[in-house]
PDB file of C-alpha atoms in Angstrom:
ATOM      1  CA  UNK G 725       6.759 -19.896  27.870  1.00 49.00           C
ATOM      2  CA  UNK G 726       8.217 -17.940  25.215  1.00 49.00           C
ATOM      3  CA  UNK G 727       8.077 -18.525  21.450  1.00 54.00           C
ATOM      4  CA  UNK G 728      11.388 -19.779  19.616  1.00 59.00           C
ATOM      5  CA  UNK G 729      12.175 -19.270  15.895  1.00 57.00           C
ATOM      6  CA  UNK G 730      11.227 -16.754  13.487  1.00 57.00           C
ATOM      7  CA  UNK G 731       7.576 -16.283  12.730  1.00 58.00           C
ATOM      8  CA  UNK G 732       5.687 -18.369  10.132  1.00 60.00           C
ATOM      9  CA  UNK G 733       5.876 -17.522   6.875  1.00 62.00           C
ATOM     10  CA  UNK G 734       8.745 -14.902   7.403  1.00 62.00           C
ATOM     11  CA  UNK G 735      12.044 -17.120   8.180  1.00 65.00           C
ATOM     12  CA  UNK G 736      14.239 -18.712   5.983  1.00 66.00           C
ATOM     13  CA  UNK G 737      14.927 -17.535   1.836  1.00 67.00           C
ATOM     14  CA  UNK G 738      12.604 -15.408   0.297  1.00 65.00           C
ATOM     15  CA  UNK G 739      10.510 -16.522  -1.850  1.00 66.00           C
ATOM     16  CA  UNK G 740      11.826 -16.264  -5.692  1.00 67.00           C
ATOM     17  CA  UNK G 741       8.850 -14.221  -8.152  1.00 65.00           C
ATOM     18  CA  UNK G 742       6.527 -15.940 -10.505  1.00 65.00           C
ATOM     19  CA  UNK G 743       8.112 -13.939 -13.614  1.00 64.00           C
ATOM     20  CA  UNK G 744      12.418 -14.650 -12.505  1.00 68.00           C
ATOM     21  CA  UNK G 745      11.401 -18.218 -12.186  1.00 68.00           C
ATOM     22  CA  UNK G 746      10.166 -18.358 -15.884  1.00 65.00           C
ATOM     23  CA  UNK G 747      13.194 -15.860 -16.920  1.00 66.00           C
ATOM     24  CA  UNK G 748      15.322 -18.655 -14.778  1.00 70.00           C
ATOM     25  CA  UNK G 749      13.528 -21.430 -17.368  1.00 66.00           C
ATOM     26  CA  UNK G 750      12.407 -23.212 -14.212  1.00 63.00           C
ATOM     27  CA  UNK G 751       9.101 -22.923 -15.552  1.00 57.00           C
ATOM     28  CA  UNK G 752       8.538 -26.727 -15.620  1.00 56.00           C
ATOM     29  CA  UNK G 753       7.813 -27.328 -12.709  1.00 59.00           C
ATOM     30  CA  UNK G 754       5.070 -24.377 -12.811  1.00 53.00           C
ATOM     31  CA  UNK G 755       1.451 -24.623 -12.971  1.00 53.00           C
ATOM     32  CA  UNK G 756       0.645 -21.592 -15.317  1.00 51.00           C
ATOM     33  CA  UNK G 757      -2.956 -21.126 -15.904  1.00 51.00           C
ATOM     34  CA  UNK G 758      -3.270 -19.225 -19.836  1.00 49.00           C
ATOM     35  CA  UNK G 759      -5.747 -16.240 -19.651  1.00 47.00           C
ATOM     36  CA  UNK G 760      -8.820 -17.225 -21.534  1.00 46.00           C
ATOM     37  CA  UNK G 761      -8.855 -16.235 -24.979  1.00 46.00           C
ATOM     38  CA  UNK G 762      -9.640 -12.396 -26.066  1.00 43.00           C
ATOM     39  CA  UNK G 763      -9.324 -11.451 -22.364  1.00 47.00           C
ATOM     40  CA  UNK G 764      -5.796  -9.165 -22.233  1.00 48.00           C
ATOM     41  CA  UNK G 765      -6.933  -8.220 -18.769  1.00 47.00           C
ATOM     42  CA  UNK G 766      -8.133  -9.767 -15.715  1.00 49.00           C
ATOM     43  CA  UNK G 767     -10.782  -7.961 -13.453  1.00 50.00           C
ATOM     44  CA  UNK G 768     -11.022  -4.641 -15.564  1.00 58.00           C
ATOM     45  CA  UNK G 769     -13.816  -3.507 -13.522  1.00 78.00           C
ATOM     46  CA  UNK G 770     -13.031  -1.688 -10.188  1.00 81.00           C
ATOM     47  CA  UNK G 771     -15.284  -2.507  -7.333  1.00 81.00           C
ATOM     48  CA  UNK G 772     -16.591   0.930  -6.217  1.00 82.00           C
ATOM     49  CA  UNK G 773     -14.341   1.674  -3.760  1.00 81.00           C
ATOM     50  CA  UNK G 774     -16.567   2.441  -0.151  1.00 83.00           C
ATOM     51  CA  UNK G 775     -17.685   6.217   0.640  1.00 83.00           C
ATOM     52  CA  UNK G 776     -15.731   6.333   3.647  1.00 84.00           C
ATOM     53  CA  UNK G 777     -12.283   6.420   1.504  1.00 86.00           C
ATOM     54  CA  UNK G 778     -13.412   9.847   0.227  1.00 83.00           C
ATOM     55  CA  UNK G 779     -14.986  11.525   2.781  1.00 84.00           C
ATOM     56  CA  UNK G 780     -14.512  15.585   3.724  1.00 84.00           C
ATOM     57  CA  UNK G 781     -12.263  15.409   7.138  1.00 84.00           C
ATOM     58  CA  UNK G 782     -12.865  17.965   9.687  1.00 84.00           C
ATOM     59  CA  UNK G 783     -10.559  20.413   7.968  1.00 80.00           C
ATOM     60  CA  UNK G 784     -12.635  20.519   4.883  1.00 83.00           C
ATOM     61  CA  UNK G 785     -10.778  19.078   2.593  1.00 82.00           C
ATOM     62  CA  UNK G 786     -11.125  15.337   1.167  1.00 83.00           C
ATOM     63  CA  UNK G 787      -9.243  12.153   2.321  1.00 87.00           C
ATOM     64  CA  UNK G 788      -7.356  10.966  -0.778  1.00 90.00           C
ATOM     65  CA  UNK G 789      -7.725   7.549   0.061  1.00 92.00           C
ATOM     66  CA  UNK G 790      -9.749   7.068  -3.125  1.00 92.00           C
ATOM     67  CA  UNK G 791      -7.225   8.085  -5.344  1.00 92.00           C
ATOM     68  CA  UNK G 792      -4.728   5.752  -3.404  1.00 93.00           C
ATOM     69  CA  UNK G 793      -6.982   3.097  -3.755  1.00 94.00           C
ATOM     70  CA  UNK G 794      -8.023   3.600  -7.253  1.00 93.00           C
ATOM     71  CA  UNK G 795      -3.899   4.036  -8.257  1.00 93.00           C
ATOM     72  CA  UNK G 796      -3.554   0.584  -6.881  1.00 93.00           C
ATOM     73  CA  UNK G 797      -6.411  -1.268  -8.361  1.00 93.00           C
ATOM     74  CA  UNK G 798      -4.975   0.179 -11.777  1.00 91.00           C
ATOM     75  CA  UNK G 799      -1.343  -1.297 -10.952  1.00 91.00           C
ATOM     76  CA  UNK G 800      -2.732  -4.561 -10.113  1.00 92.00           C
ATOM     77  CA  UNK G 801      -4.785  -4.592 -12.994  1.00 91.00           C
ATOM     78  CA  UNK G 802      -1.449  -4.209 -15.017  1.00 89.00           C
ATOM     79  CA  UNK G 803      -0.107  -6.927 -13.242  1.00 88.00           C
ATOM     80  CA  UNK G 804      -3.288  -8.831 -13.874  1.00 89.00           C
ATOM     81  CA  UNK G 805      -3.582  -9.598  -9.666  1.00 89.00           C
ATOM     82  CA  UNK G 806      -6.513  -7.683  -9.084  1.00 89.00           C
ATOM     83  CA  UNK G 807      -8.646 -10.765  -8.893  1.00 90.00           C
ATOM     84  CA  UNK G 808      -6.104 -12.158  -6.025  1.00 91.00           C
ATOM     85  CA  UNK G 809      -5.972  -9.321  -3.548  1.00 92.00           C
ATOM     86  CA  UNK G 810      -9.341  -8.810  -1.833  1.00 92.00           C
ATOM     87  CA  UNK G 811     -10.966  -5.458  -2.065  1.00 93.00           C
ATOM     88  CA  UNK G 812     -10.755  -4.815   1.566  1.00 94.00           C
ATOM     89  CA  UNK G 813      -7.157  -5.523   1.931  1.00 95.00           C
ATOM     90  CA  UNK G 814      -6.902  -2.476  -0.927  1.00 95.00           C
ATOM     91  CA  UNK G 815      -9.201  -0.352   1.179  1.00 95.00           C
ATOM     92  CA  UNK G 816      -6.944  -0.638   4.155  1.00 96.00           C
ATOM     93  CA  UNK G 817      -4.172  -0.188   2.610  1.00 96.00           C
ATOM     94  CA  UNK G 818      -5.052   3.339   0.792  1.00 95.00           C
ATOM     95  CA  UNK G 819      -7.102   4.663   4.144  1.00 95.00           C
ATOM     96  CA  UNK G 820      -3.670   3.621   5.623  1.00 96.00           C
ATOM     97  CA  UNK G 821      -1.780   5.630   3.299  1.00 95.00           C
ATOM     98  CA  UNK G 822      -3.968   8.635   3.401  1.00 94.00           C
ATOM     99  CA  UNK G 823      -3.730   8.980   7.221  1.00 94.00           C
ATOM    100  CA  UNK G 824      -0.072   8.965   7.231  1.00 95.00           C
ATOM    101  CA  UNK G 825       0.286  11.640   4.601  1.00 93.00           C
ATOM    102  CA  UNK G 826      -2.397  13.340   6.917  1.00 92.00           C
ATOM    103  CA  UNK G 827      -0.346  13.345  10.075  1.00 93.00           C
ATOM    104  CA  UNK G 828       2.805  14.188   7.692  1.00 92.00           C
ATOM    105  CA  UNK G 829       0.752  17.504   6.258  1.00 91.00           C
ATOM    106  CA  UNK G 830      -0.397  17.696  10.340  1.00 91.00           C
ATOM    107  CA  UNK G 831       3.539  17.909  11.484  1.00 93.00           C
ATOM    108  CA  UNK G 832       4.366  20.108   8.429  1.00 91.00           C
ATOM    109  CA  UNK G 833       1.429  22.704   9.845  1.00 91.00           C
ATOM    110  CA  UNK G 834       2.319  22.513  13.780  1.00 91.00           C
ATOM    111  CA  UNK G 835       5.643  21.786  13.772  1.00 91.00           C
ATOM    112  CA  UNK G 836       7.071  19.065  15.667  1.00 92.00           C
ATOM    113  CA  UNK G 837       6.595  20.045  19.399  1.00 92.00           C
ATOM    114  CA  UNK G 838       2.999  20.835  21.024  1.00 91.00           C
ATOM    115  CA  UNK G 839       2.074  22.036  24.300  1.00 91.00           C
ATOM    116  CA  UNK G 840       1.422  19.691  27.524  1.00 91.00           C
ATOM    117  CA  UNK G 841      -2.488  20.502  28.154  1.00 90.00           C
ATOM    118  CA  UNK G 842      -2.125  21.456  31.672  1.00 93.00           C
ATOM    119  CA  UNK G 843       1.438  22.434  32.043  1.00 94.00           C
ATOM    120  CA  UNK G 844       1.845  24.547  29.025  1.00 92.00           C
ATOM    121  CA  UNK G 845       5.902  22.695  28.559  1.00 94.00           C
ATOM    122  CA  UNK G 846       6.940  21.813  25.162  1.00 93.00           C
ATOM    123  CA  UNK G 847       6.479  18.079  24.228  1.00 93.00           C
ATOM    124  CA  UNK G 848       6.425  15.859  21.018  1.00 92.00           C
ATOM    125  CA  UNK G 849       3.752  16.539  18.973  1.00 93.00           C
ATOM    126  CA  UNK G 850       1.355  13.314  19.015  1.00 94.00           C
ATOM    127  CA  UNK G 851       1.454  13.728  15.285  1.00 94.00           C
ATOM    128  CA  UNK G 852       4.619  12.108  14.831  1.00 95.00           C
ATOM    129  CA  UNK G 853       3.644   8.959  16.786  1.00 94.00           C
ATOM    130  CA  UNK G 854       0.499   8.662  14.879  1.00 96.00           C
ATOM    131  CA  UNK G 855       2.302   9.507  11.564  1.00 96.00           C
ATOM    132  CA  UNK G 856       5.589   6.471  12.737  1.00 96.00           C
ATOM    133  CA  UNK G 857       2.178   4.486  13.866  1.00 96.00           C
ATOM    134  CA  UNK G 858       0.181   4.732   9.807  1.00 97.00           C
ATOM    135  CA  UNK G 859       3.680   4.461   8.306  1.00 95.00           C
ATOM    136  CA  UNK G 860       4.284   0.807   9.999  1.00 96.00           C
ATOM    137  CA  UNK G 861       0.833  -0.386   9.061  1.00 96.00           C
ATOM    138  CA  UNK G 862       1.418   1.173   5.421  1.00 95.00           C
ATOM    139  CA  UNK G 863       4.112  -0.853   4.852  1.00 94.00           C
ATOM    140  CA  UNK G 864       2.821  -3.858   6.311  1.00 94.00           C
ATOM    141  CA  UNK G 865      -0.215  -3.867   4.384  1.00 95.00           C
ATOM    142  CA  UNK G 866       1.665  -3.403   1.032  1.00 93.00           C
ATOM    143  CA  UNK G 867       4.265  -5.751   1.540  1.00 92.00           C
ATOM    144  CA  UNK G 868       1.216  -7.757   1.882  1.00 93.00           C
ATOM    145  CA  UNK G 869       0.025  -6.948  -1.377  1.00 93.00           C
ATOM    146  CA  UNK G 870       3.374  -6.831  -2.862  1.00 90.00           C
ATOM    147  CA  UNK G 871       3.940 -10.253  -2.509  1.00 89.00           C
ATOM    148  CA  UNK G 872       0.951 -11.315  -3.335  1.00 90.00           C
ATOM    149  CA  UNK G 873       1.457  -9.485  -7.199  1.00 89.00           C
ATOM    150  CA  UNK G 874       5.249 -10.555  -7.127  1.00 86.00           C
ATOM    151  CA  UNK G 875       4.483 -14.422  -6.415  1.00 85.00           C
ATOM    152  CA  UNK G 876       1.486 -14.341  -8.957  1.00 85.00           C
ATOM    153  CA  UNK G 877       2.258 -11.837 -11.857  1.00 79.00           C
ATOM    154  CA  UNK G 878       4.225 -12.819 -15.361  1.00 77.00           C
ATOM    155  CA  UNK G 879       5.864  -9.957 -15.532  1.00 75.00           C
ATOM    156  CA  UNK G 880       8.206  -8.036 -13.572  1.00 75.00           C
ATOM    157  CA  UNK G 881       6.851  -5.934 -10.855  1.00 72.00           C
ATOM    158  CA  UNK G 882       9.695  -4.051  -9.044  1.00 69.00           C
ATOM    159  CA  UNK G 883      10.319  -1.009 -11.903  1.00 68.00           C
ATOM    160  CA  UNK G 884       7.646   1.329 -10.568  1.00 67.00           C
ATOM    161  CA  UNK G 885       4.654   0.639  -7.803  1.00 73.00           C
ATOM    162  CA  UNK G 886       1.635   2.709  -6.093  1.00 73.00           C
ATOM    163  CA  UNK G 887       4.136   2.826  -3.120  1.00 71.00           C
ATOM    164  CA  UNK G 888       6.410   5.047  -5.434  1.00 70.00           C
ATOM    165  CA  UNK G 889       3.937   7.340  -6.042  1.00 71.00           C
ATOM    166  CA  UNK G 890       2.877   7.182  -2.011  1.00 72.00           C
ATOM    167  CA  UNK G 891       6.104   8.515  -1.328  1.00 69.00           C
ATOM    168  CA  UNK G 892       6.001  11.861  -4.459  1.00 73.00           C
ATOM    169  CA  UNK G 893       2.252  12.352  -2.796  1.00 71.00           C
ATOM    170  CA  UNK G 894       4.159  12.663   0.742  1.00 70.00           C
ATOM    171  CA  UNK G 895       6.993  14.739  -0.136  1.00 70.00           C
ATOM    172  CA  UNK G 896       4.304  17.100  -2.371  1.00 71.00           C
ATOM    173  CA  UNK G 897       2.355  17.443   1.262  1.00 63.00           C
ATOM    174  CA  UNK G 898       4.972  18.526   3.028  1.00 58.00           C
ATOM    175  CA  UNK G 899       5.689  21.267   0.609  1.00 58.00           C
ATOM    176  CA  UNK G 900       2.140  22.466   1.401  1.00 55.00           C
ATOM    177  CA  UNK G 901       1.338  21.547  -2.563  1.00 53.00           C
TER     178      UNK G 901
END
């Protein structure tokens, strides 16, 4: 039997951030818990993000997975969230990002057809699935995260994100920068 209704969590009015509610003054009914005193930000220190983030692919140059992940922790330590998003959810979110700007760079190289292996006829190139595929999954996992910050952080969250910068690092790639 089939399901009815929107999914959990996703029906019905979005869910109004932490920092328009207090701009709103409906910040009486709000449980804000003050930052302990001295401490301007929470969770300063970056867990070391894992090896596997930076390692050399099989074309010799690096995955920049690190450098997606460490741009995030940064913005979430602005936000003061990085205690509230788990380090793994970060992890699969920037190896995410990295292998979509890899098929993008991919596509950019080859081009947009391939060859069928046995027939030698033009087809798609199984780049662009994989790159539609990573692209899905990247925006899942930061809407993820997104909401997380937006329902959580003081101050407003929507002028500039790592996802911004996602999108300069793919349109640099395909410009063979």
């Amino acid at each position: 039997m089939g399901k009815r209704g929107p999914q959990p969590g996703v029906g019905g009015r979005p869910r109004k951030a932490l920092a328009d509610k207090i701009q709103d003054g409906k910040s009486h009914n709000l449980q804000i818990v003050p930052l302990p005193e001295g401490d301007s930000e929470i969770g300063t220190e970056m867990p070391k993000p894992a090896d596997w983030l930076s390692a050399t692919q099989k074309n010799g140059h690096p995955l920049i997975a690190n450098d997606i992940y460490t741009d995030t922790w940064g913005w979430l330590i602005k936000h003061k969230c990085s205690h509230l998003v788990p380090k793994q959810q970060i992890e699969q979110y920037a190896m995410s990002a990295a292998r979509w700007i890899q098929c993008e760079q991919a596509i950019s190289e080859y081009g947009l057809l391939a060859k069928h292996p046995t027939t030698g006829a033009p087809i798609a190139s199984p780049y662009v699935s994989m790159a539609q595929s990573f692209s899905k999954q990247t925006y899942s996992l930061w809407a993820q995260i997104f909401a997380i910050v937006r329902e959580n952080s003081l101050t407003d969250c929507s002028n500039y994100t790592p996802q911004d910068d996602l999108m300069e690092r793919l349109l640099t790639a395909r410009k063979g920068k």
